JSON list of C-alpha atoms in Angstrom, two decimals:
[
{"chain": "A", "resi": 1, "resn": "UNK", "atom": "CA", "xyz": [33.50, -19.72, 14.58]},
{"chain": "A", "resi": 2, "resn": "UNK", "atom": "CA", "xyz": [30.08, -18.70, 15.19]},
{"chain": "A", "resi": 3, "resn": "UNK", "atom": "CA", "xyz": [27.54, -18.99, 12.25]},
{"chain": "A", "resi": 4, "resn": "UNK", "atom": "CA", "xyz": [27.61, -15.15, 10.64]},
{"chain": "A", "resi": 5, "resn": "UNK", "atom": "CA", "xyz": [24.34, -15.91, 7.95]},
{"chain": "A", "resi": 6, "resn": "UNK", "atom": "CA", "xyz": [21.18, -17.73, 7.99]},
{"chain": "A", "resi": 7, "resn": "UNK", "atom": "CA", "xyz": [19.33, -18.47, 4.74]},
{"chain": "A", "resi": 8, "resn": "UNK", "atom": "CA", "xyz": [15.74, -18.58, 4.71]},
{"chain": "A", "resi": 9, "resn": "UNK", "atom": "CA", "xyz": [13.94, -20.20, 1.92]},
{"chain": "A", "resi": 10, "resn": "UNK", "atom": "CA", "xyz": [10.26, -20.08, 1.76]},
{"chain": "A", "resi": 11, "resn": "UNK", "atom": "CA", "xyz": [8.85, -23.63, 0.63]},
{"chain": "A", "resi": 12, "resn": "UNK", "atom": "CA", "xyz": [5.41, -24.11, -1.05]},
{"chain": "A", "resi": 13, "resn": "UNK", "atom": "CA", "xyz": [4.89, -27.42, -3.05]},
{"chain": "A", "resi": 14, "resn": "UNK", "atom": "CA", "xyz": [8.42, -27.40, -4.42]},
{"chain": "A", "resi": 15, "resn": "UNK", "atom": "CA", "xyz": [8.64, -31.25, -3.87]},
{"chain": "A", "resi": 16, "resn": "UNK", "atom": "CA", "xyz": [10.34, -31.84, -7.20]},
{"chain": "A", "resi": 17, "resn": "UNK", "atom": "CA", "xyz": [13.11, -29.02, -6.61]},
{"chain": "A", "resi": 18, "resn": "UNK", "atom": "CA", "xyz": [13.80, -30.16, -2.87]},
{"chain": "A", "resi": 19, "resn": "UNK", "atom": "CA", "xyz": [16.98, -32.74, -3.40]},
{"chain": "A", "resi": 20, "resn": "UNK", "atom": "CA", "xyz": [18.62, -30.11, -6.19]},
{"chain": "A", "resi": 21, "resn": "UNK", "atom": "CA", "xyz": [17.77, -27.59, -3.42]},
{"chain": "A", "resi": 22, "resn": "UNK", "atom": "CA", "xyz": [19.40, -29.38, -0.90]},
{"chain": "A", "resi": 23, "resn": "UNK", "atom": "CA", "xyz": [22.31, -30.93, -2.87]},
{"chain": "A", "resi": 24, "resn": "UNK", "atom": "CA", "xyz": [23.17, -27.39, -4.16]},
{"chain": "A", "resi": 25, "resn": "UNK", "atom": "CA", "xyz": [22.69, -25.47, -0.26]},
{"chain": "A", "resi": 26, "resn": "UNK", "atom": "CA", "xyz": [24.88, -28.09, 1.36]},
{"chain": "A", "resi": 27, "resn": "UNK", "atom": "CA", "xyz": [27.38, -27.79, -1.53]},
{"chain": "A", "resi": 28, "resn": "UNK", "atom": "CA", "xyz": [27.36, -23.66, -0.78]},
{"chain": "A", "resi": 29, "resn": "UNK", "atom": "CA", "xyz": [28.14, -24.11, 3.12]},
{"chain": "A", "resi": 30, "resn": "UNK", "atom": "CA", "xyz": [31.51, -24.69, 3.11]},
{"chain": "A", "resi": 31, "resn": "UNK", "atom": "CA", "xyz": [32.65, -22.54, 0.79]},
{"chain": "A", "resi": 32, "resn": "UNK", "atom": "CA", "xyz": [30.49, -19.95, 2.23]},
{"chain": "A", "resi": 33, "resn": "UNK", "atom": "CA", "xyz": [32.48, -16.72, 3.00]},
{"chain": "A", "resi": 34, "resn": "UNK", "atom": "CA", "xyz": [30.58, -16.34, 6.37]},
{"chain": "A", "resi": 35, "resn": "UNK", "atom": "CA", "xyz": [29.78, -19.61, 7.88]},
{"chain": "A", "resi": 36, "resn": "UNK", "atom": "CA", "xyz": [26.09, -19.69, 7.08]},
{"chain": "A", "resi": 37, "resn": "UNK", "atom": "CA", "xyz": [22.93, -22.05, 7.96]},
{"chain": "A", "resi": 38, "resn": "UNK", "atom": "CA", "xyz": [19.65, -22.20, 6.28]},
{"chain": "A", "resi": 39, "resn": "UNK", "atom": "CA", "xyz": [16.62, -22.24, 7.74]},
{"chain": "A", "resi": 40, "resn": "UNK", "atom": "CA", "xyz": [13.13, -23.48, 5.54]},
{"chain": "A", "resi": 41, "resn": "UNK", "atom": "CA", "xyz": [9.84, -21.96, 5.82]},
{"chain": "A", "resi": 42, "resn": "UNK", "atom": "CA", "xyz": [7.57, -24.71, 4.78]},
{"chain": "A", "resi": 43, "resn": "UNK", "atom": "CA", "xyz": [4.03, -22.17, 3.76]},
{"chain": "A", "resi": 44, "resn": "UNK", "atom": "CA", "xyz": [1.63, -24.97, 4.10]},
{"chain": "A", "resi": 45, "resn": "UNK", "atom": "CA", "xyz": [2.70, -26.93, 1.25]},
{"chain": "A", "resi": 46, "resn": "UNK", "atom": "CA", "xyz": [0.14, -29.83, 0.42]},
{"chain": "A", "resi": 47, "resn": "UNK", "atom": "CA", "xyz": [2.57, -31.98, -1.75]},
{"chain": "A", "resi": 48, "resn": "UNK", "atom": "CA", "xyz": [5.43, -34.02, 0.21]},
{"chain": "A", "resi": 49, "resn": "UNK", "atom": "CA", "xyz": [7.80, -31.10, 0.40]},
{"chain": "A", "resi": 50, "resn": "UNK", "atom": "CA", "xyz": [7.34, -30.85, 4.31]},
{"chain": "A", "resi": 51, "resn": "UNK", "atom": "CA", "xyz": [8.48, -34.96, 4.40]},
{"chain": "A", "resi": 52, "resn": "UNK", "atom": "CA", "xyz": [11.44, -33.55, 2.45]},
{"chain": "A", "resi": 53, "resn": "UNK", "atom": "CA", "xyz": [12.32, -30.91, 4.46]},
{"chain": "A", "resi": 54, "resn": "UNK", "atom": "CA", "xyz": [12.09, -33.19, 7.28]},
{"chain": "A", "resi": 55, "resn": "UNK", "atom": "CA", "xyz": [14.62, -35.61, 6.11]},
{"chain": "A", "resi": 56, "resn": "UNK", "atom": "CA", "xyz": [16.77, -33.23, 5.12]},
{"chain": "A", "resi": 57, "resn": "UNK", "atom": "CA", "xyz": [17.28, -31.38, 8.23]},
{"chain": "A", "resi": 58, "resn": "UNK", "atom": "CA", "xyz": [17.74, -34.98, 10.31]},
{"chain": "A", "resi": 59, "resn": "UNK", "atom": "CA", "xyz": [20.37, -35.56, 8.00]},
{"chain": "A", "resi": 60, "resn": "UNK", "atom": "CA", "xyz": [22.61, -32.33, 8.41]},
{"chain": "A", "resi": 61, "resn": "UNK", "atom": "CA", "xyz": [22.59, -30.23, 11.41]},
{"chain": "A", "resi": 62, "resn": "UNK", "atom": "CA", "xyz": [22.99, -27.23, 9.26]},
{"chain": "A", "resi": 63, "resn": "UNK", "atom": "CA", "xyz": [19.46, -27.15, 8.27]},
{"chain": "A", "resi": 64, "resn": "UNK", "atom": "CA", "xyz": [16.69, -26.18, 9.95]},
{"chain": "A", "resi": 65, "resn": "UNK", "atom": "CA", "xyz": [12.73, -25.70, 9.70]},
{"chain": "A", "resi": 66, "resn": "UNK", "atom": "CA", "xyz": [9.74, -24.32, 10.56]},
{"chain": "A", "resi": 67, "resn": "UNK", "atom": "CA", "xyz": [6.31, -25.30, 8.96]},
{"chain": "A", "resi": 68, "resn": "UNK", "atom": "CA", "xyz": [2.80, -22.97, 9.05]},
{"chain": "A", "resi": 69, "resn": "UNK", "atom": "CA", "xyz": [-0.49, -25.09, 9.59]},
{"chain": "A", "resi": 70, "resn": "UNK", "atom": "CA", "xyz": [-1.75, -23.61, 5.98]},
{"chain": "A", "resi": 71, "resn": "UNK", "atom": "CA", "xyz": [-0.52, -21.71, 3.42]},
{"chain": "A", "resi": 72, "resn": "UNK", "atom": "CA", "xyz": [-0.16, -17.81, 4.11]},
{"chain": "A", "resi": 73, "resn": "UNK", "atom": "CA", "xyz": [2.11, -16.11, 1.20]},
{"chain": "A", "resi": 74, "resn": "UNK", "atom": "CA", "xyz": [5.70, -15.53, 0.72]},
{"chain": "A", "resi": 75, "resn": "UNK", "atom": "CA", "xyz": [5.52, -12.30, 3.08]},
{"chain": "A", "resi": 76, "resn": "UNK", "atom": "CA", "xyz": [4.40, -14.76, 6.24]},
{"chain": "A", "resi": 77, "resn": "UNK", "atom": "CA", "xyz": [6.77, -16.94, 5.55]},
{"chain": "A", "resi": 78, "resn": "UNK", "atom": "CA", "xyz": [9.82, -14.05, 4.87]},
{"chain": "A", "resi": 79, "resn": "UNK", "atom": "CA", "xyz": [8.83, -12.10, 8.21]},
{"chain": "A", "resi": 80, "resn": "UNK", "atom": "CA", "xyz": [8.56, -15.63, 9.96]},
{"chain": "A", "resi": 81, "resn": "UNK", "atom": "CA", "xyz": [11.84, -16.17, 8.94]},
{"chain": "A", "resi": 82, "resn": "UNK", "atom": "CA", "xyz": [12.99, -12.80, 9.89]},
{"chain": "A", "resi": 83, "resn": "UNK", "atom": "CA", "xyz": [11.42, -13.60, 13.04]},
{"chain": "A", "resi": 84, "resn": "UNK", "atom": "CA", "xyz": [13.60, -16.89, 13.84]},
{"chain": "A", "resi": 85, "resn": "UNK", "atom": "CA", "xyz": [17.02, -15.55, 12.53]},
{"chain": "A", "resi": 86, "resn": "UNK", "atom": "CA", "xyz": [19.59, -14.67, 15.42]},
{"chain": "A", "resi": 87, "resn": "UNK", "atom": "CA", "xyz": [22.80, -14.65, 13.42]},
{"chain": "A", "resi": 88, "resn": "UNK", "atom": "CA", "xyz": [23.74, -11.06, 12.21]},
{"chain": "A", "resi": 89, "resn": "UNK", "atom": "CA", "xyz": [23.09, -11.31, 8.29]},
{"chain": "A", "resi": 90, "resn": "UNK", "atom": "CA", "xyz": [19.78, -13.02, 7.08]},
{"chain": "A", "resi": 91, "resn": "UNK", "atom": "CA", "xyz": [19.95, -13.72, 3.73]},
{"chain": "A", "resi": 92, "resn": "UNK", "atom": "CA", "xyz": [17.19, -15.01, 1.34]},
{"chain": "A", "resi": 93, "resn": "UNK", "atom": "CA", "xyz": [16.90, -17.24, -1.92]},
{"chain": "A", "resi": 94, "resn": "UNK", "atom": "CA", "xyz": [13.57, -18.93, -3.84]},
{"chain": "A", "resi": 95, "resn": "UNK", "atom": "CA", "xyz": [13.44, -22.78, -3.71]},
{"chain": "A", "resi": 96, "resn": "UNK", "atom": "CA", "xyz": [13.21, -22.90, -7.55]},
{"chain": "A", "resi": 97, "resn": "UNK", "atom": "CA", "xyz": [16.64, -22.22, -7.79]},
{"chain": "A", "resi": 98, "resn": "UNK", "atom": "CA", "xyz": [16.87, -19.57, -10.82]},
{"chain": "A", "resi": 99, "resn": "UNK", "atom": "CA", "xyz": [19.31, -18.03, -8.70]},
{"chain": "A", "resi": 100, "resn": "UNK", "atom": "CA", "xyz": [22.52, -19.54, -7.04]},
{"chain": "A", "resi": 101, "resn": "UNK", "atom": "CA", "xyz": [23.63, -20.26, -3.85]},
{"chain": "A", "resi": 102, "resn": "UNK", "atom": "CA", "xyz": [27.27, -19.25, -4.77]},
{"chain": "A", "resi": 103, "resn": "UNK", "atom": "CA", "xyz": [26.17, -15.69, -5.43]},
{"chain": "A", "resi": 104, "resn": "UNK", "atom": "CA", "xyz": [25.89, -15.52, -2.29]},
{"chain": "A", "resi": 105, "resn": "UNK", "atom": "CA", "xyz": [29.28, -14.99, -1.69]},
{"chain": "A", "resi": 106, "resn": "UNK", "atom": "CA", "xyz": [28.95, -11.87, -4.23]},
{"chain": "A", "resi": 107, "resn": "UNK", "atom": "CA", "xyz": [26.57, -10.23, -2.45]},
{"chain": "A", "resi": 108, "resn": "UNK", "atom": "CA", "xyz": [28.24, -10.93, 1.13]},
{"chain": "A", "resi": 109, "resn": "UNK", "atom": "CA", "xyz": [31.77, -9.02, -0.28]},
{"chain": "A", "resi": 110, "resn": "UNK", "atom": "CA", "xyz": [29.56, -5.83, 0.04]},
{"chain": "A", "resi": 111, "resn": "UNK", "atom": "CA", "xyz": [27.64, -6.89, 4.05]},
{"chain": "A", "resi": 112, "resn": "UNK", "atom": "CA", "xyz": [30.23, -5.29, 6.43]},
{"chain": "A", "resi": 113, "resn": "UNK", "atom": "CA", "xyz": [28.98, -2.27, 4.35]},
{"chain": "A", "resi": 114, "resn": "UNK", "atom": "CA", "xyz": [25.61, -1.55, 3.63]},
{"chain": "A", "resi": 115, "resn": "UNK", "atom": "CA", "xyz": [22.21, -2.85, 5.03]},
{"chain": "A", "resi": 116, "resn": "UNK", "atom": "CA", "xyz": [20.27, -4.44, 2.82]},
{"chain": "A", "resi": 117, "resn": "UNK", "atom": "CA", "xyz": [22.20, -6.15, -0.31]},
{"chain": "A", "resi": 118, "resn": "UNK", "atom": "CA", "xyz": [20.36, -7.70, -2.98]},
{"chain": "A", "resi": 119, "resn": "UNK", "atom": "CA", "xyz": [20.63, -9.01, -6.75]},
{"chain": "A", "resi": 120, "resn": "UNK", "atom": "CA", "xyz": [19.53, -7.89, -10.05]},
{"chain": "A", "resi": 121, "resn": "UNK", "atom": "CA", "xyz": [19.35, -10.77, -12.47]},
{"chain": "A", "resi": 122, "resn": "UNK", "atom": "CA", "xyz": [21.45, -10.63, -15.43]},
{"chain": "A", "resi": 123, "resn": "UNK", "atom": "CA", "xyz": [19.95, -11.98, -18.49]},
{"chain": "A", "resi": 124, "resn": "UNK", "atom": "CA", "xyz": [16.82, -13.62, -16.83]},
{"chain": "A", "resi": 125, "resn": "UNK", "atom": "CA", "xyz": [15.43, -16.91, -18.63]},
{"chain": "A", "resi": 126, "resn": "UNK", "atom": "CA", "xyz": [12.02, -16.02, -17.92]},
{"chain": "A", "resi": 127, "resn": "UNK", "atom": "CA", "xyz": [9.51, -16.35, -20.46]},
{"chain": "A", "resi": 128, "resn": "UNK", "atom": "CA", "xyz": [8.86, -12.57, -22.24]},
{"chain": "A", "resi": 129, "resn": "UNK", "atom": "CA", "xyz": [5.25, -11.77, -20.73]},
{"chain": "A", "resi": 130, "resn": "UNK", "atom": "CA", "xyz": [7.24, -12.54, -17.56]},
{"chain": "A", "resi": 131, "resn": "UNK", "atom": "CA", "xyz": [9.65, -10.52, -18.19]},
{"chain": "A", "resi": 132, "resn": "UNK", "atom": "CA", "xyz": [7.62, -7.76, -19.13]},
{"chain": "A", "resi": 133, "resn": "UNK", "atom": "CA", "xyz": [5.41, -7.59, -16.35]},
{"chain": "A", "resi": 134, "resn": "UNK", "atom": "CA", "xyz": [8.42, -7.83, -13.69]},
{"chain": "A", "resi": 135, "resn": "UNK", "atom": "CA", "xyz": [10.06, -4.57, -15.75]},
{"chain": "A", "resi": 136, "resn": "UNK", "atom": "CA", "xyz": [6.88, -2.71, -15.53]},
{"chain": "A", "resi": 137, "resn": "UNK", "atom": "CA", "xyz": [6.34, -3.52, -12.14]},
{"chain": "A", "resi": 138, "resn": "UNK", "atom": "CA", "xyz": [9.78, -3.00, -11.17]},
{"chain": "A", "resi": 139, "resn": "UNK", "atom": "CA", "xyz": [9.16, 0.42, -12.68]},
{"chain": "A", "resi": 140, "resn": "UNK", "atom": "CA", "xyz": [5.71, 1.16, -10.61]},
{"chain": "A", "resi": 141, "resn": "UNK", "atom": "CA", "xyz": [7.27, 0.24, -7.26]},
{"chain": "A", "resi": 142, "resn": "UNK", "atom": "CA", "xyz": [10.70, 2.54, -8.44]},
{"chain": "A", "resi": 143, "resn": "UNK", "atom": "CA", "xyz": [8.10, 5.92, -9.09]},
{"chain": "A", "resi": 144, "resn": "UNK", "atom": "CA", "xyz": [6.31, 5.54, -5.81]},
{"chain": "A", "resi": 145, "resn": "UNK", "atom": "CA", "xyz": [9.37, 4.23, -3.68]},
{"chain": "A", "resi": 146, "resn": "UNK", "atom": "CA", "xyz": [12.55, 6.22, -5.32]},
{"chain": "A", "resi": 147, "resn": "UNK", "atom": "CA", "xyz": [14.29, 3.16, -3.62]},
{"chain": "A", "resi": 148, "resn": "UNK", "atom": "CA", "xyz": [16.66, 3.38, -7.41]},
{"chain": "A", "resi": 149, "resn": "UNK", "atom": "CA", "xyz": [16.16, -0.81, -7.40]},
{"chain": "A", "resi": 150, "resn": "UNK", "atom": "CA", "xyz": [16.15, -1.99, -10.76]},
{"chain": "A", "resi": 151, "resn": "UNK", "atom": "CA", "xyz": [14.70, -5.74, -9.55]},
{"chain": "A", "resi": 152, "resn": "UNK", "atom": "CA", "xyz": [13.65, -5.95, -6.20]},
{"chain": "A", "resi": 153, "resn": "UNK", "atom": "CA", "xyz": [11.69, -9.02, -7.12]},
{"chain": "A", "resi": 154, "resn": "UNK", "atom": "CA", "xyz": [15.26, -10.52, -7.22]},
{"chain": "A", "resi": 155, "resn": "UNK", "atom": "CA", "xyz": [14.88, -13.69, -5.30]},
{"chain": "A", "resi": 156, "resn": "UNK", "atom": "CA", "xyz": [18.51, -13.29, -3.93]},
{"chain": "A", "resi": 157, "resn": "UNK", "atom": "CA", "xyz": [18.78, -11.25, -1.03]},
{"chain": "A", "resi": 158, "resn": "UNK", "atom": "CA", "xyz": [21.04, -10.18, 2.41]},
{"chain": "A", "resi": 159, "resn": "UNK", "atom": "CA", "xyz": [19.69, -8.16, 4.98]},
{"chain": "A", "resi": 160, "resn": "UNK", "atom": "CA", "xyz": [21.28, -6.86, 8.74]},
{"chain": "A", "resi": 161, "resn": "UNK", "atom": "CA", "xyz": [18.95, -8.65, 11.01]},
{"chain": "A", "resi": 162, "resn": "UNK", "atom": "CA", "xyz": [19.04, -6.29, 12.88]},
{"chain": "A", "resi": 163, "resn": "UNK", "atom": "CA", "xyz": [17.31, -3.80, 10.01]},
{"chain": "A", "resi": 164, "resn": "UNK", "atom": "CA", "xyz": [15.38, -6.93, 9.15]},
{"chain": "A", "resi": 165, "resn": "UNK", "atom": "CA", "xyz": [13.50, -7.79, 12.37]},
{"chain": "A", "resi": 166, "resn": "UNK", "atom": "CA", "xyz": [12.15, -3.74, 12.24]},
{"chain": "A", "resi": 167, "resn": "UNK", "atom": "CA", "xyz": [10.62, -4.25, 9.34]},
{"chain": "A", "resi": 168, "resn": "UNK", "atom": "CA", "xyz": [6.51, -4.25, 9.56]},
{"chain": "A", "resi": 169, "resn": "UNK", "atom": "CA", "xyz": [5.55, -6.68, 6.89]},
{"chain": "A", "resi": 170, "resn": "UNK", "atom": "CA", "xyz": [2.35, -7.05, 5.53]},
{"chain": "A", "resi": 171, "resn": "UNK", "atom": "CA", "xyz": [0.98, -9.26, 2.78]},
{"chain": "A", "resi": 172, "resn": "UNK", "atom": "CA", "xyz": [2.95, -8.07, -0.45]},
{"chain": "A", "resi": 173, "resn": "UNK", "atom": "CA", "xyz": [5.57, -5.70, 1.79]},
{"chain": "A", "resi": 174, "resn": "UNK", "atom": "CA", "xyz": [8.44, -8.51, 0.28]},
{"chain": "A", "resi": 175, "resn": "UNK", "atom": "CA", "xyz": [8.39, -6.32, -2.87]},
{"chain": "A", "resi": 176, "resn": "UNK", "atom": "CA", "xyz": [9.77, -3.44, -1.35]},
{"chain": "A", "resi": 177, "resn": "UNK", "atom": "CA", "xyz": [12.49, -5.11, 1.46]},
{"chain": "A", "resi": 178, "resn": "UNK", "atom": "CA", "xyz": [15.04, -2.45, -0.15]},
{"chain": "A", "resi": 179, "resn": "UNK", "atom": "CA", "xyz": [12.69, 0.78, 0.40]},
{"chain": "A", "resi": 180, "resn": "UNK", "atom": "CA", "xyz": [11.68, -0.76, 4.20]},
{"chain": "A", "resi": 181, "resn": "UNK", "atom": "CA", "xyz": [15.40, -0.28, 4.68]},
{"chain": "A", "resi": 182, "resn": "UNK", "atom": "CA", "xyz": [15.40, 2.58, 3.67]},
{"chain": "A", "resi": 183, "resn": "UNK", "atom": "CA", "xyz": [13.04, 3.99, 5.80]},
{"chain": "A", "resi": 184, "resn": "UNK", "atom": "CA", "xyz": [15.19, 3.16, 8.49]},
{"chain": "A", "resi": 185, "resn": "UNK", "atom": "CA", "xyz": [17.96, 5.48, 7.16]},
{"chain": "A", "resi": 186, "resn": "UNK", "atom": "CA", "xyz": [20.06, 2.25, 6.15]},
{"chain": "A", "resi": 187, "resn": "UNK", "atom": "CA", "xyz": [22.56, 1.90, 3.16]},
{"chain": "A", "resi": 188, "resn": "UNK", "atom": "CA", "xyz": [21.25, -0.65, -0.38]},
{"chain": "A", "resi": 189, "resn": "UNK", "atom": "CA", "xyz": [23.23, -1.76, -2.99]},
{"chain": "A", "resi": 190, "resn": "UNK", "atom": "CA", "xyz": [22.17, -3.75, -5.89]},
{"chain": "A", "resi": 191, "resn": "UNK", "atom": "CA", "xyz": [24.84, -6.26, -7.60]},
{"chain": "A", "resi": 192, "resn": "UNK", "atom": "CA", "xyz": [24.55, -8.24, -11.19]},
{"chain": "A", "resi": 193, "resn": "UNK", "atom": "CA", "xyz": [23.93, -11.81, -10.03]},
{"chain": "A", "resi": 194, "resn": "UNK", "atom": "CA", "xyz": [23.10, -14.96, -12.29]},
{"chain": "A", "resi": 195, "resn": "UNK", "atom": "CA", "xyz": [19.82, -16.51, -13.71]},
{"chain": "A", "resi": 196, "resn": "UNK", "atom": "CA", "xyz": [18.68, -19.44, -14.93]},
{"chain": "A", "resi": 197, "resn": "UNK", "atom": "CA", "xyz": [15.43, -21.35, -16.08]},
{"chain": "A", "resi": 198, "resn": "UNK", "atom": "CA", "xyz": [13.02, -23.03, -13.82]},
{"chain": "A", "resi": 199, "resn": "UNK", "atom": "CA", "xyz": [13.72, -26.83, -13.74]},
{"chain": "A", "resi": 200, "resn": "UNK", "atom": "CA", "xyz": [10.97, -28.08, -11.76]},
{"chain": "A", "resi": 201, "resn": "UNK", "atom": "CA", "xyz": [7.87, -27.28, -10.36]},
{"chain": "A", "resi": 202, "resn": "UNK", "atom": "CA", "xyz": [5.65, -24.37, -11.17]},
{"chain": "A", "resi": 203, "resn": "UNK", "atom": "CA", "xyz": [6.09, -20.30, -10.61]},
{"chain": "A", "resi": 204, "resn": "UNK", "atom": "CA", "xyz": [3.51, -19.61, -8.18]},
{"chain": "A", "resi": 205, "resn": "UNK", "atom": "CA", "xyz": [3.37, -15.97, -9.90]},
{"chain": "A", "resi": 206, "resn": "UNK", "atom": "CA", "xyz": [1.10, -14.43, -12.72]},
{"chain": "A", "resi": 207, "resn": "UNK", "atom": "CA", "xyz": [0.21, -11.36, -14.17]},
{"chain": "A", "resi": 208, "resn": "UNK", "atom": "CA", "xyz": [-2.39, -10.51, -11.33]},
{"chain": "A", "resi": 209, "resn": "UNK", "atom": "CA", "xyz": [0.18, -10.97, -8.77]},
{"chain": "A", "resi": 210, "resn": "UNK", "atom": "CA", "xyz": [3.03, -9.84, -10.14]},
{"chain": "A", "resi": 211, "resn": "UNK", "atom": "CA", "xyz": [1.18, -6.28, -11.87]},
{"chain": "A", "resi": 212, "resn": "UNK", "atom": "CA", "xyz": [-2.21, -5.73, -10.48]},
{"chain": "A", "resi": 213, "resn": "UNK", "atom": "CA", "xyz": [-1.32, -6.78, -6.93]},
{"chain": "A", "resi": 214, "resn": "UNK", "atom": "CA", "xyz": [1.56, -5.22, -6.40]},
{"chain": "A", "resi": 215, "resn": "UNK", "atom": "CA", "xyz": [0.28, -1.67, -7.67]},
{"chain": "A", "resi": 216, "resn": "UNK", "atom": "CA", "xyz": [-2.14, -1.76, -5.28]},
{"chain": "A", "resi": 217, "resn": "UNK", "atom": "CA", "xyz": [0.62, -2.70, -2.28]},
{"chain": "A", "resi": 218, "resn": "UNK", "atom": "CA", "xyz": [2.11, 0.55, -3.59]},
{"chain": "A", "resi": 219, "resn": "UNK", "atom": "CA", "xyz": [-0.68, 2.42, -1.98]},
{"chain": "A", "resi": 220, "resn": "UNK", "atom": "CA", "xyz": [-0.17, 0.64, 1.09]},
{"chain": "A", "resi": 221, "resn": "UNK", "atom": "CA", "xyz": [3.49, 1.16, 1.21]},
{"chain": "A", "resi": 222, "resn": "UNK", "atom": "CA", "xyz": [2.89, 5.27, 0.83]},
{"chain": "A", "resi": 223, "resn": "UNK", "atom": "CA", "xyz": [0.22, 5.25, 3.08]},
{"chain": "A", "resi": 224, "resn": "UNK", "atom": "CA", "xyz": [2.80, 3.25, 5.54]},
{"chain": "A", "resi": 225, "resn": "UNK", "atom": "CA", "xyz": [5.83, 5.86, 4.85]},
{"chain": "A", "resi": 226, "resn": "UNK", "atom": "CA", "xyz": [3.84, 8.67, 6.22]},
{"chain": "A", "resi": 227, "resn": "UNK", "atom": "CA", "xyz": [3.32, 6.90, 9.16]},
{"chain": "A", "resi": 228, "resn": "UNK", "atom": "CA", "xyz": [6.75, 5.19, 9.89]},
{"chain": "A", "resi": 229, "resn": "UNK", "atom": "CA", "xyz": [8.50, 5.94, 13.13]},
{"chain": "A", "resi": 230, "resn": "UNK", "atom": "CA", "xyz": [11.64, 5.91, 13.16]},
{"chain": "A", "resi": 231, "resn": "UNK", "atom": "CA", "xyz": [14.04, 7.89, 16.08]},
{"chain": "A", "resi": 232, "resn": "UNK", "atom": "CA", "xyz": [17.32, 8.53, 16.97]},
{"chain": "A", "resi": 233, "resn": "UNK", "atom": "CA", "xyz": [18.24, 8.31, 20.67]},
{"chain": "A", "resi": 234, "resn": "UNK", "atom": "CA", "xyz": [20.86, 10.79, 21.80]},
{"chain": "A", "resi": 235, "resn": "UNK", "atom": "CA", "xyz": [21.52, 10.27, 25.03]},
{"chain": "A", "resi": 236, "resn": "UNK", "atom": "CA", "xyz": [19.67, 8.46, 28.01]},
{"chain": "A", "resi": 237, "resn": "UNK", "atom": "CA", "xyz": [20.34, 7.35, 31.19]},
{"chain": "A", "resi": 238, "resn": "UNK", "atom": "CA", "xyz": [18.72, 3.18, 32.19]},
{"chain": "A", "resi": 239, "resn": "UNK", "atom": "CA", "xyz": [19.07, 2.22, 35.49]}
]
């Protein structure tokens, strides 16, 4: 059977999660519902994570890697991703691991279906200023996209390649993957997926980024929705 999914996941000094991230990803692949393969997206990490990945994918076929000469931000290294995939679902997922690989398989019961699928975390065991700024963010992005995404920050994502190679990222444009498909006149659906607490390493997100930032990507996205293209062809003849 031909592999149906590849899994990006973004890497950026995650040393300490890498053998739970790899003991829990290998554990996922067989009882994946579409045979699946990951793919890592080393962003210039500076700790051993890249000697990790490394080892990792020499040890199991199923994993693969690219690695940036410096670090560039979690949109570079999504769209880089998106940029490597072949298969016909790309699906997405945070090295820290406060999502699980197994929802995976909740998410792909609703891919023969609709475009973009992606998670909304149930109970999230984020700290409270965390969880405030996400909500308020959540709701900024919601006013100026109408995308009806309660958490796109949800690190837990599947995406048509297809949809997912048209997509014109720009630094901060991974907030708003749902409204991007949208643009392109393609179906979302958000499902309840699990959370859980960071175990290792450190959140690489703070009130700047995760408020201030994004409201100003906001701008950029509106700015970018007046100027999409996007055509239907109804006929043509290609010789």
């Amino acid at each position: 059977m031909d592999t149906q999914l590849t899994i990006i996941i973004p890497i950026y000094n995650e040393e300490e999660n890498m053998d739970r991230l790899y003991k829990e990803m290998a554990a996922f692949l067989p009882v994946a519902k579409k045979k699946t393969k990951i793919l890592f997206i080393d962003d210039g990490s500076k700790d051993k994570s890249l000697e990790h990945i490394r080892r990792i994918c020499d040890e199991n076929p199923s994993f693969n890697y690219i690695s940036f000469d410096k670090n560039y931000g979690l949109s570079a290294a999504i769209k880089a991703g998106f940029d490597q995939v072949s298969t016909p679902w790309v699906g997405y997922i945070d090295a820290d691991l406060q999502t699980q690989p197994s929802d995976f398989n909740i998410l792909l019961d609703y891919a023969e279906n609709y475009d973009l699928v992606t998670g909304v975390r149930v109970d999230r065991k984020d700290s409270f200023i965390k969880n405030m700024s996400s909500k308020i963010a959540n709701g900024i992005r919601r006013s100026f996209t109408n995308d009806c995404m309660n958490d796109t920050g949800c690190p837990l994502k599947i995406i048509k390649t297809k949809y997912a190679k048209k997509i014109p990222m720009f630094n901060g444009l991974h907030r708003f993957l749902p409204a991007m498909i949208l643009l392109q006149n393609g179906k979302i659906i958000q499902v309840p997926v699990s959370h859980f607490p960071r175990l290792a390493g450190k959140s690489k997100f703070n009130v700047w980024n995760r408020l201030i930032g994004p409201l100003c990507d906001c701008f950029a996205y509106v700015w970018m929705k007046k100027k999409y293209i996007n055509y239907t062809i109804k006929e043509s003849k290609n010789e």
